PDB file of C-alpha atoms in Angstrom:
ATOM      1  CA  GLN A   1      33.737-111.493  12.358  1.00 93.00           C
ATOM      2  CA  ILE A   2      33.905-107.752  11.730  1.00 96.00           C
ATOM      3  CA  THR A   3      37.295-106.115  12.156  1.00 97.00           C
ATOM      4  CA  LEU A   4      38.873-102.839  11.140  1.00 98.00           C
ATOM      5  CA  LYS A   5      42.562-102.092  10.962  1.00 98.00           C
ATOM      6  CA  GLU A   6      44.259 -98.727  10.658  1.00 98.00           C
ATOM      7  CA  SER A   7      47.523 -98.190   8.849  1.00 98.00           C
ATOM      8  CA  GLY A   8      49.676 -95.216   8.050  1.00 97.00           C
ATOM      9  CA  PRO A   9      52.735 -93.282   9.199  1.00 98.00           C
ATOM     10  CA  THR A  10      53.634 -93.081  12.859  1.00 98.00           C
ATOM     11  CA  LEU A  11      55.541 -89.823  12.451  1.00 98.00           C
ATOM     12  CA  VAL A  12      54.559 -86.813  10.387  1.00 98.00           C
ATOM     13  CA  GLU A  13      56.323 -83.469  10.116  1.00 98.00           C
ATOM     14  CA  PRO A  14      54.468 -80.211  10.729  1.00 98.00           C
ATOM     15  CA  THR A  15      52.685 -78.819   7.622  1.00 98.00           C
ATOM     16  CA  GLN A  16      52.698 -82.260   5.963  1.00 98.00           C
ATOM     17  CA  THR A  17      49.581 -84.174   4.926  1.00 98.00           C
ATOM     18  CA  LEU A  18      48.604 -87.294   6.867  1.00 98.00           C
ATOM     19  CA  THR A  19      47.079 -90.201   4.970  1.00 98.00           C
ATOM     20  CA  LEU A  20      45.534 -93.035   6.968  1.00 98.00           C
ATOM     21  CA  THR A  21      43.922 -96.196   5.645  1.00 98.00           C
ATOM     22  CA  CYS A  22      41.256 -98.324   7.330  1.00 98.00           C
ATOM     23  CA  THR A  23      40.948-101.864   5.986  1.00 98.00           C
ATOM     24  CA  LEU A  24      37.659-103.605   6.673  1.00 98.00           C
ATOM     25  CA  SER A  25      37.088-107.306   7.148  1.00 97.00           C
ATOM     26  CA  GLY A  26      33.829-109.184   7.666  1.00 95.00           C
ATOM     27  CA  PHE A  27      31.669-106.484   6.107  1.00 94.00           C
ATOM     28  CA  SER A  28      31.627-104.584   2.837  1.00 95.00           C
ATOM     29  CA  LEU A  29      31.491-100.968   1.787  1.00 95.00           C
ATOM     30  CA  ARG A  30      29.146-102.119  -0.973  1.00 95.00           C
ATOM     31  CA  THR A  31      26.488-103.144   1.534  1.00 95.00           C
ATOM     32  CA  SER A  32      23.574-100.809   2.102  1.00 96.00           C
ATOM     33  CA  GLY A  33      23.726 -99.072   5.458  1.00 95.00           C
ATOM     34  CA  VAL A  34      27.434 -99.484   6.117  1.00 97.00           C
ATOM     35  CA  GLY A  35      29.250 -96.474   7.514  1.00 97.00           C
ATOM     36  CA  VAL A  36      32.928 -96.065   8.368  1.00 98.00           C
ATOM     37  CA  GLY A  37      34.393 -93.123  10.211  1.00 97.00           C
ATOM     38  CA  TRP A  38      37.491 -91.799  11.903  1.00 98.00           C
ATOM     39  CA  ILE A  39      37.954 -90.765  15.502  1.00 98.00           C
ATOM     40  CA  ARG A  40      41.101 -89.519  17.189  1.00 98.00           C
ATOM     41  CA  GLN A  41      42.199 -89.309  20.783  1.00 98.00           C
ATOM     42  CA  PRO A  42      45.056 -87.077  21.943  1.00 98.00           C
ATOM     43  CA  PRO A  43      47.045 -88.496  24.862  1.00 96.00           C
ATOM     44  CA  GLY A  44      45.084 -88.140  28.086  1.00 94.00           C
ATOM     45  CA  LYS A  45      42.042 -86.597  26.410  1.00 97.00           C
ATOM     46  CA  ALA A  46      38.601 -87.653  25.283  1.00 97.00           C
ATOM     47  CA  PRO A  47      37.992 -89.039  21.796  1.00 98.00           C
ATOM     48  CA  GLU A  48      37.190 -86.575  19.025  1.00 98.00           C
ATOM     49  CA  TRP A  49      35.073 -87.498  16.017  1.00 98.00           C
ATOM     50  CA  LEU A  50      36.532 -86.527  12.634  1.00 98.00           C
ATOM     51  CA  ALA A  51      34.645 -87.824   9.632  1.00 98.00           C
ATOM     52  CA  LEU A  52      32.299 -90.502   8.298  1.00 98.00           C
ATOM     53  CA  ILE A  53      31.535 -92.027   4.908  1.00 98.00           C
ATOM     54  CA  TYR A  54      28.588 -94.229   3.980  1.00 97.00           C
ATOM     55  CA  TRP A  55      28.202 -97.033   1.478  1.00 97.00           C
ATOM     56  CA  ASP A  56      26.461 -94.600  -0.905  1.00 96.00           C
ATOM     57  CA  ASP A  57      29.400 -92.145  -0.691  1.00 97.00           C
ATOM     58  CA  ASP A  58      27.535 -89.707   1.533  1.00 97.00           C
ATOM     59  CA  LYS A  59      30.123 -87.940   3.705  1.00 98.00           C
ATOM     60  CA  ARG A  60      30.128 -86.038   6.989  1.00 98.00           C
ATOM     61  CA  TYR A  61      32.905 -83.995   8.554  1.00 98.00           C
ATOM     62  CA  SER A  62      33.730 -82.356  11.850  1.00 98.00           C
ATOM     63  CA  PRO A  63      32.892 -78.672  11.310  1.00 97.00           C
ATOM     64  CA  SER A  64      36.038 -77.532  13.099  1.00 97.00           C
ATOM     65  CA  LEU A  65      38.328 -79.647  10.880  1.00 98.00           C
ATOM     66  CA  LYS A  66      36.322 -79.770   7.679  1.00 97.00           C
ATOM     67  CA  THR A  67      38.718 -77.633   5.661  1.00 98.00           C
ATOM     68  CA  ARG A  68      41.588 -80.013   6.417  1.00 98.00           C
ATOM     69  CA  LEU A  69      39.878 -83.388   6.020  1.00 98.00           C
ATOM     70  CA  THR A  70      39.004 -85.595   3.085  1.00 98.00           C
ATOM     71  CA  ILE A  71      37.450 -89.024   3.498  1.00 98.00           C
ATOM     72  CA  THR A  72      37.184 -91.447   0.584  1.00 98.00           C
ATOM     73  CA  LYS A  73      36.478 -95.120   0.015  1.00 98.00           C
ATOM     74  CA  ASP A  74      37.831 -97.781  -2.286  1.00 97.00           C
ATOM     75  CA  THR A  75      35.192-100.468  -2.515  1.00 97.00           C
ATOM     76  CA  SER A  76      37.417-102.769  -4.566  1.00 96.00           C
ATOM     77  CA  LYS A  77      39.899-102.900  -1.689  1.00 97.00           C
ATOM     78  CA  ASN A  78      37.261-102.495   1.048  1.00 97.00           C
ATOM     79  CA  GLN A  79      39.198 -99.570   2.455  1.00 98.00           C
ATOM     80  CA  VAL A  80      38.464 -96.084   3.741  1.00 98.00           C
ATOM     81  CA  VAL A  81      41.119 -93.395   3.504  1.00 98.00           C
ATOM     82  CA  LEU A  82      41.387 -90.217   5.568  1.00 98.00           C
ATOM     83  CA  ARG A  83      43.575 -87.333   4.519  1.00 98.00           C
ATOM     84  CA  MET A  84      44.365 -84.491   6.903  1.00 98.00           C
ATOM     85  CA  THR A  85      46.341 -81.545   5.592  1.00 98.00           C
ATOM     86  CA  ASN A  86      48.645 -79.071   7.320  1.00 98.00           C
ATOM     87  CA  MET A  87      49.466 -81.277  10.287  1.00 98.00           C
ATOM     88  CA  ASP A  88      50.429 -79.614  13.560  1.00 98.00           C
ATOM     89  CA  PRO A  89      51.890 -80.997  16.802  1.00 98.00           C
ATOM     90  CA  ALA A  90      48.413 -80.503  18.311  1.00 98.00           C
ATOM     91  CA  ASP A  91      47.212 -83.236  15.930  1.00 98.00           C
ATOM     92  CA  THR A  92      49.338 -85.821  17.729  1.00 98.00           C
ATOM     93  CA  ALA A  93      46.873 -88.525  18.710  1.00 98.00           C
ATOM     94  CA  THR A  94      45.823 -92.119  18.328  1.00 98.00           C
ATOM     95  CA  TYR A  95      43.617 -92.354  15.258  1.00 98.00           C
ATOM     96  CA  TYR A  96      40.859 -94.962  15.169  1.00 98.00           C
ATOM     97  CA  CYS A  97      38.481 -96.064  12.467  1.00 98.00           C
ATOM     98  CA  GLU A  98      34.976 -97.098  13.434  1.00 98.00           C
ATOM     99  CA  GLY A  99      32.331 -99.014  11.526  1.00 97.00           C
ATOM    100  CA  THR A 100      28.611 -99.556  11.710  1.00 95.00           C
ATOM    101  CA  VAL A 101      26.205-101.767   9.791  1.00 94.00           C
ATOM    102  CA  ALA A 102      22.552-101.367   8.946  1.00 89.00           C
ATOM    103  CA  GLY A 103      20.003-102.459  11.496  1.00 88.00           C
ATOM    104  CA  SER A 104      22.295-102.160  14.494  1.00 90.00           C
ATOM    105  CA  GLN A 105      23.763 -99.403  16.594  1.00 94.00           C
ATOM    106  CA  LYS A 106      26.728-101.562  17.517  1.00 96.00           C
ATOM    107  CA  ARG A 107      30.059 -99.825  16.995  1.00 95.00           C
ATOM    108  CA  TYR A 108      33.156-101.626  15.705  1.00 97.00           C
ATOM    109  CA  TRP A 109      36.512 -99.974  16.379  1.00 97.00           C
ATOM    110  CA  GLY A 110      39.973-100.691  15.104  1.00 97.00           C
ATOM    111  CA  GLN A 111      42.940-101.010  17.449  1.00 97.00           C
ATOM    112  CA  GLY A 112      44.116 -97.487  16.592  1.00 98.00           C
ATOM    113  CA  THR A 113      47.349 -96.067  15.287  1.00 98.00           C
ATOM    114  CA  LEU A 114      49.432 -93.471  17.099  1.00 98.00           C
ATOM    115  CA  VAL A 115      50.475 -90.542  14.937  1.00 98.00           C
ATOM    116  CA  THR A 116      53.078 -88.132  16.252  1.00 98.00           C
ATOM    117  CA  VAL A 117      53.556 -84.758  14.624  1.00 98.00           C
ATOM    118  CA  SER A 118      57.072 -83.516  15.115  1.00 97.00           C
ATOM    119  CA  SER A 119      60.023 -82.199  13.192  1.00 96.00           C
TER     120      SER A 119
ATOM    121  CA  ASP B   1      27.035 -79.737  17.706  1.00 95.00           C
ATOM    122  CA  ILE B   2      25.401 -81.803  20.426  1.00 97.00           C
ATOM    123  CA  GLN B   3      27.252 -81.368  23.709  1.00 98.00           C
ATOM    124  CA  MET B   4      27.634 -84.390  25.960  1.00 98.00           C
ATOM    125  CA  THR B   5      28.039 -83.566  29.627  1.00 98.00           C
ATOM    126  CA  GLN B   6      29.373 -86.515  31.565  1.00 98.00           C
ATOM    127  CA  SER B   7      29.556 -86.699  35.333  1.00 98.00           C
ATOM    128  CA  PRO B   8      31.327 -87.153  37.564  1.00 98.00           C
ATOM    129  CA  SER B   9      34.708 -86.468  35.992  1.00 98.00           C
ATOM    130  CA  SER B  10      36.252 -88.805  38.531  1.00 98.00           C
ATOM    131  CA  VAL B  11      35.019 -91.108  41.266  1.00 98.00           C
ATOM    132  CA  SER B  12      36.717 -93.183  43.941  1.00 97.00           C
ATOM    133  CA  ALA B  13      35.136 -96.460  44.915  1.00 97.00           C
ATOM    134  CA  SER B  14      35.945 -99.797  46.475  1.00 96.00           C
ATOM    135  CA  VAL B  15      35.706-103.328  45.168  1.00 96.00           C
ATOM    136  CA  GLY B  16      32.110-104.452  45.598  1.00 97.00           C
ATOM    137  CA  ASP B  17      30.637-100.943  45.369  1.00 97.00           C
ATOM    138  CA  ARG B  18      28.020 -99.772  42.922  1.00 98.00           C
ATOM    139  CA  VAL B  19      28.913 -96.820  40.719  1.00 98.00           C
ATOM    140  CA  THR B  20      26.672 -94.624  38.599  1.00 98.00           C
ATOM    141  CA  ILE B  21      27.925 -92.468  35.730  1.00 98.00           C
ATOM    142  CA  THR B  22      25.630 -90.096  33.881  1.00 98.00           C
ATOM    143  CA  CYS B  23      25.683 -88.444  30.501  1.00 98.00           C
ATOM    144  CA  ARG B  24      23.403 -85.604  29.457  1.00 98.00           C
ATOM    145  CA  ALA B  25      22.945 -84.505  25.863  1.00 98.00           C
ATOM    146  CA  SER B  26      22.296 -80.868  24.963  1.00 98.00           C
ATOM    147  CA  GLN B  27      19.398 -82.011  22.754  1.00 98.00           C
ATOM    148  CA  THR B  28      17.492 -85.207  22.276  1.00 98.00           C
ATOM    149  CA  ILE B  29      19.449 -88.104  20.811  1.00 98.00           C
ATOM    150  CA  SER B  30      16.789 -90.815  21.150  1.00 97.00           C
ATOM    151  CA  ASN B  31      18.786 -93.891  22.210  1.00 97.00           C
ATOM    152  CA  TYR B  32      21.861 -93.252  20.063  1.00 97.00           C
ATOM    153  CA  LEU B  33      24.145 -93.388  23.079  1.00 98.00           C
ATOM    154  CA  HIS B  34      27.058 -95.739  23.683  1.00 98.00           C
ATOM    155  CA  TRP B  35      29.381 -96.400  26.604  1.00 98.00           C
ATOM    156  CA  TYR B  36      33.040 -97.363  26.473  1.00 98.00           C
ATOM    157  CA  GLN B  37      35.651 -98.477  28.955  1.00 98.00           C
ATOM    158  CA  GLN B  38      39.265 -97.521  28.364  1.00 98.00           C
ATOM    159  CA  ARG B  39      42.304 -98.804  30.169  1.00 96.00           C
ATOM    160  CA  PRO B  40      45.650 -96.974  29.879  1.00 93.00           C
ATOM    161  CA  GLY B  41      47.332 -97.530  26.540  1.00 92.00           C
ATOM    162  CA  LYS B  42      44.385 -99.463  25.123  1.00 95.00           C
ATOM    163  CA  ALA B  43      41.628 -98.701  22.641  1.00 95.00           C
ATOM    164  CA  PRO B  44      38.178 -97.901  24.007  1.00 97.00           C
ATOM    165  CA  LYS B  45      36.158-101.046  24.571  1.00 98.00           C
ATOM    166  CA  LEU B  46      32.449-100.968  23.768  1.00 98.00           C
ATOM    167  CA  LEU B  47      30.316-101.868  26.793  1.00 98.00           C
ATOM    168  CA  ILE B  48      26.816-100.698  25.933  1.00 98.00           C
ATOM    169  CA  TYR B  49      25.278 -99.545  22.651  1.00 98.00           C
ATOM    170  CA  GLY B  50      21.879 -98.173  21.843  1.00 97.00           C
ATOM    171  CA  ALA B  51      21.728 -96.860  25.429  1.00 98.00           C
ATOM    172  CA  SER B  52      20.950-100.242  26.969  1.00 98.00           C
ATOM    173  CA  THR B  53      22.197-103.160  24.863  1.00 98.00           C
ATOM    174  CA  LEU B  54      25.029-105.015  26.522  1.00 98.00           C
ATOM    175  CA  GLU B  55      27.846-105.835  24.146  1.00 97.00           C
ATOM    176  CA  SER B  56      28.574-109.532  23.817  1.00 96.00           C
ATOM    177  CA  GLY B  57      31.061-110.742  26.381  1.00 97.00           C
ATOM    178  CA  VAL B  58      30.621-107.774  28.732  1.00 98.00           C
ATOM    179  CA  PRO B  59      29.746-108.822  32.298  1.00 98.00           C
ATOM    180  CA  SER B  60      26.154-108.337  33.360  1.00 98.00           C
ATOM    181  CA  ARG B  61      27.205-106.091  36.261  1.00 98.00           C
ATOM    182  CA  PHE B  62      27.327-103.341  33.604  1.00 98.00           C
ATOM    183  CA  SER B  63      23.993-101.849  32.589  1.00 98.00           C
ATOM    184  CA  GLY B  64      22.825 -98.791  30.698  1.00 98.00           C
ATOM    185  CA  SER B  65      19.586 -96.885  30.612  1.00 98.00           C
ATOM    186  CA  GLY B  66      18.021 -93.699  29.369  1.00 98.00           C
ATOM    187  CA  SER B  67      16.532 -92.082  26.333  1.00 98.00           C
ATOM    188  CA  GLY B  68      16.220 -88.582  24.968  1.00 98.00           C
ATOM    189  CA  THR B  69      18.777 -86.488  26.821  1.00 98.00           C
ATOM    190  CA  ASP B  70      19.629 -88.330  30.042  1.00 98.00           C
ATOM    191  CA  PHE B  71      21.577 -91.560  30.236  1.00 98.00           C
ATOM    192  CA  THR B  72      23.112 -93.680  32.948  1.00 98.00           C
ATOM    193  CA  LEU B  73      25.788 -96.330  33.165  1.00 98.00           C
ATOM    194  CA  ILE B  74      25.676 -98.454  36.293  1.00 98.00           C
ATOM    195  CA  ILE B  75      28.402-100.810  37.412  1.00 98.00           C
ATOM    196  CA  ASN B  76      27.301-103.181  40.149  1.00 97.00           C
ATOM    197  CA  SER B  77      29.682-104.983  42.467  1.00 96.00           C
ATOM    198  CA  LEU B  78      32.880-103.341  41.208  1.00 97.00           C
ATOM    199  CA  GLN B  79      35.704-105.677  40.318  1.00 97.00           C
ATOM    200  CA  PRO B  80      39.419-104.776  40.266  1.00 95.00           C
ATOM    201  CA  GLU B  81      39.463-104.823  36.449  1.00 96.00           C
ATOM    202  CA  ASP B  82      36.700-102.175  36.310  1.00 97.00           C
ATOM    203  CA  PHE B  83      38.982 -99.362  37.452  1.00 94.00           C
ATOM    204  CA  ALA B  84      39.433 -97.458  34.221  1.00 97.00           C
ATOM    205  CA  THR B  85      38.077 -94.450  32.335  1.00 98.00           C
ATOM    206  CA  TYR B  86      34.574 -94.455  30.889  1.00 98.00           C
ATOM    207  CA  PHE B  87      33.257 -92.394  27.980  1.00 98.00           C
ATOM    208  CA  CYS B  88      29.820 -91.828  26.529  1.00 98.00           C
ATOM    209  CA  HIS B  89      29.330 -91.251  22.776  1.00 98.00           C
ATOM    210  CA  GLN B  90      26.333 -89.993  20.808  1.00 98.00           C
ATOM    211  CA  SER B  91      25.842 -91.081  17.213  1.00 97.00           C
ATOM    212  CA  PHE B  92      22.412 -89.527  16.675  1.00 97.00           C
ATOM    213  CA  THR B  93      23.812 -86.941  14.329  1.00 96.00           C
ATOM    214  CA  ALA B  94      27.081 -85.753  12.847  1.00 95.00           C
ATOM    215  CA  PRO B  95      29.333 -84.572  14.224  1.00 97.00           C
ATOM    216  CA  ASN B  96      29.237 -87.408  16.727  1.00 97.00           C
ATOM    217  CA  THR B  97      30.402 -86.229  20.124  1.00 98.00           C
ATOM    218  CA  PHE B  98      31.846 -87.744  23.264  1.00 98.00           C
ATOM    219  CA  GLY B  99      31.642 -87.028  26.939  1.00 98.00           C
ATOM    220  CA  GLN B 100      34.811 -85.859  28.638  1.00 98.00           C
ATOM    221  CA  GLY B 101      35.210 -89.106  30.514  1.00 98.00           C
ATOM    222  CA  THR B 102      34.886 -90.446  34.038  1.00 98.00           C
ATOM    223  CA  ARG B 103      37.960 -91.792  35.740  1.00 98.00           C
ATOM    224  CA  LEU B 104      37.049 -94.585  38.134  1.00 98.00           C
ATOM    225  CA  GLU B 105      39.722 -94.964  40.797  1.00 96.00           C
ATOM    226  CA  ILE B 106      40.264 -97.344  43.647  1.00 90.00           C
ATOM    227  CA  LYS B 107      39.467 -95.863  47.057  1.00 89.00           C
TER     228      LYS B 107
END
């Protein structure tokens, strides 16, 4: 059974850097074709795609947030980490990680983690 | 970026009705289109992936169709638990993009 679980701070102060971790279960970052990304959803708004990393370390970023985002993977821990710098109250949202495997378009989402940006 | 135009933004319907939600991509996305249902305070739930493949455990009253730029989600015989918000999502290319959502309300 494939699951993803997000972890990280629930409250971040403006200008700080947010670090979120996605822990995968039931599939491996070492497997060809695996991709894991991050999506966020501000309260009452549509989801917004942020970044994606593949098993071969290929990376993609949202053009509008690219200068603030870094996505990395730790294959030994089967985790994907997202860093977002210079946090602002407008970045308050539920952050989800999403996974895909080779040969299928099925999407696997975590339960999400709410991050509030406030002083 | 590929723009996803979803319509309607909201719809009122009754239990037993049939509802159609559409999503149009600004350029072709083959069948890399997925539909989600979201209830308040919950994570989006995958209903349909690859434009027409029903996710395991999702009732058969949900169906998806389309390819290229035009896609449709149909909900037959609405049930009380179907009143929620629905989003489309393209994964054809990065950045992935989402529709703005359709809020399905009880008439």
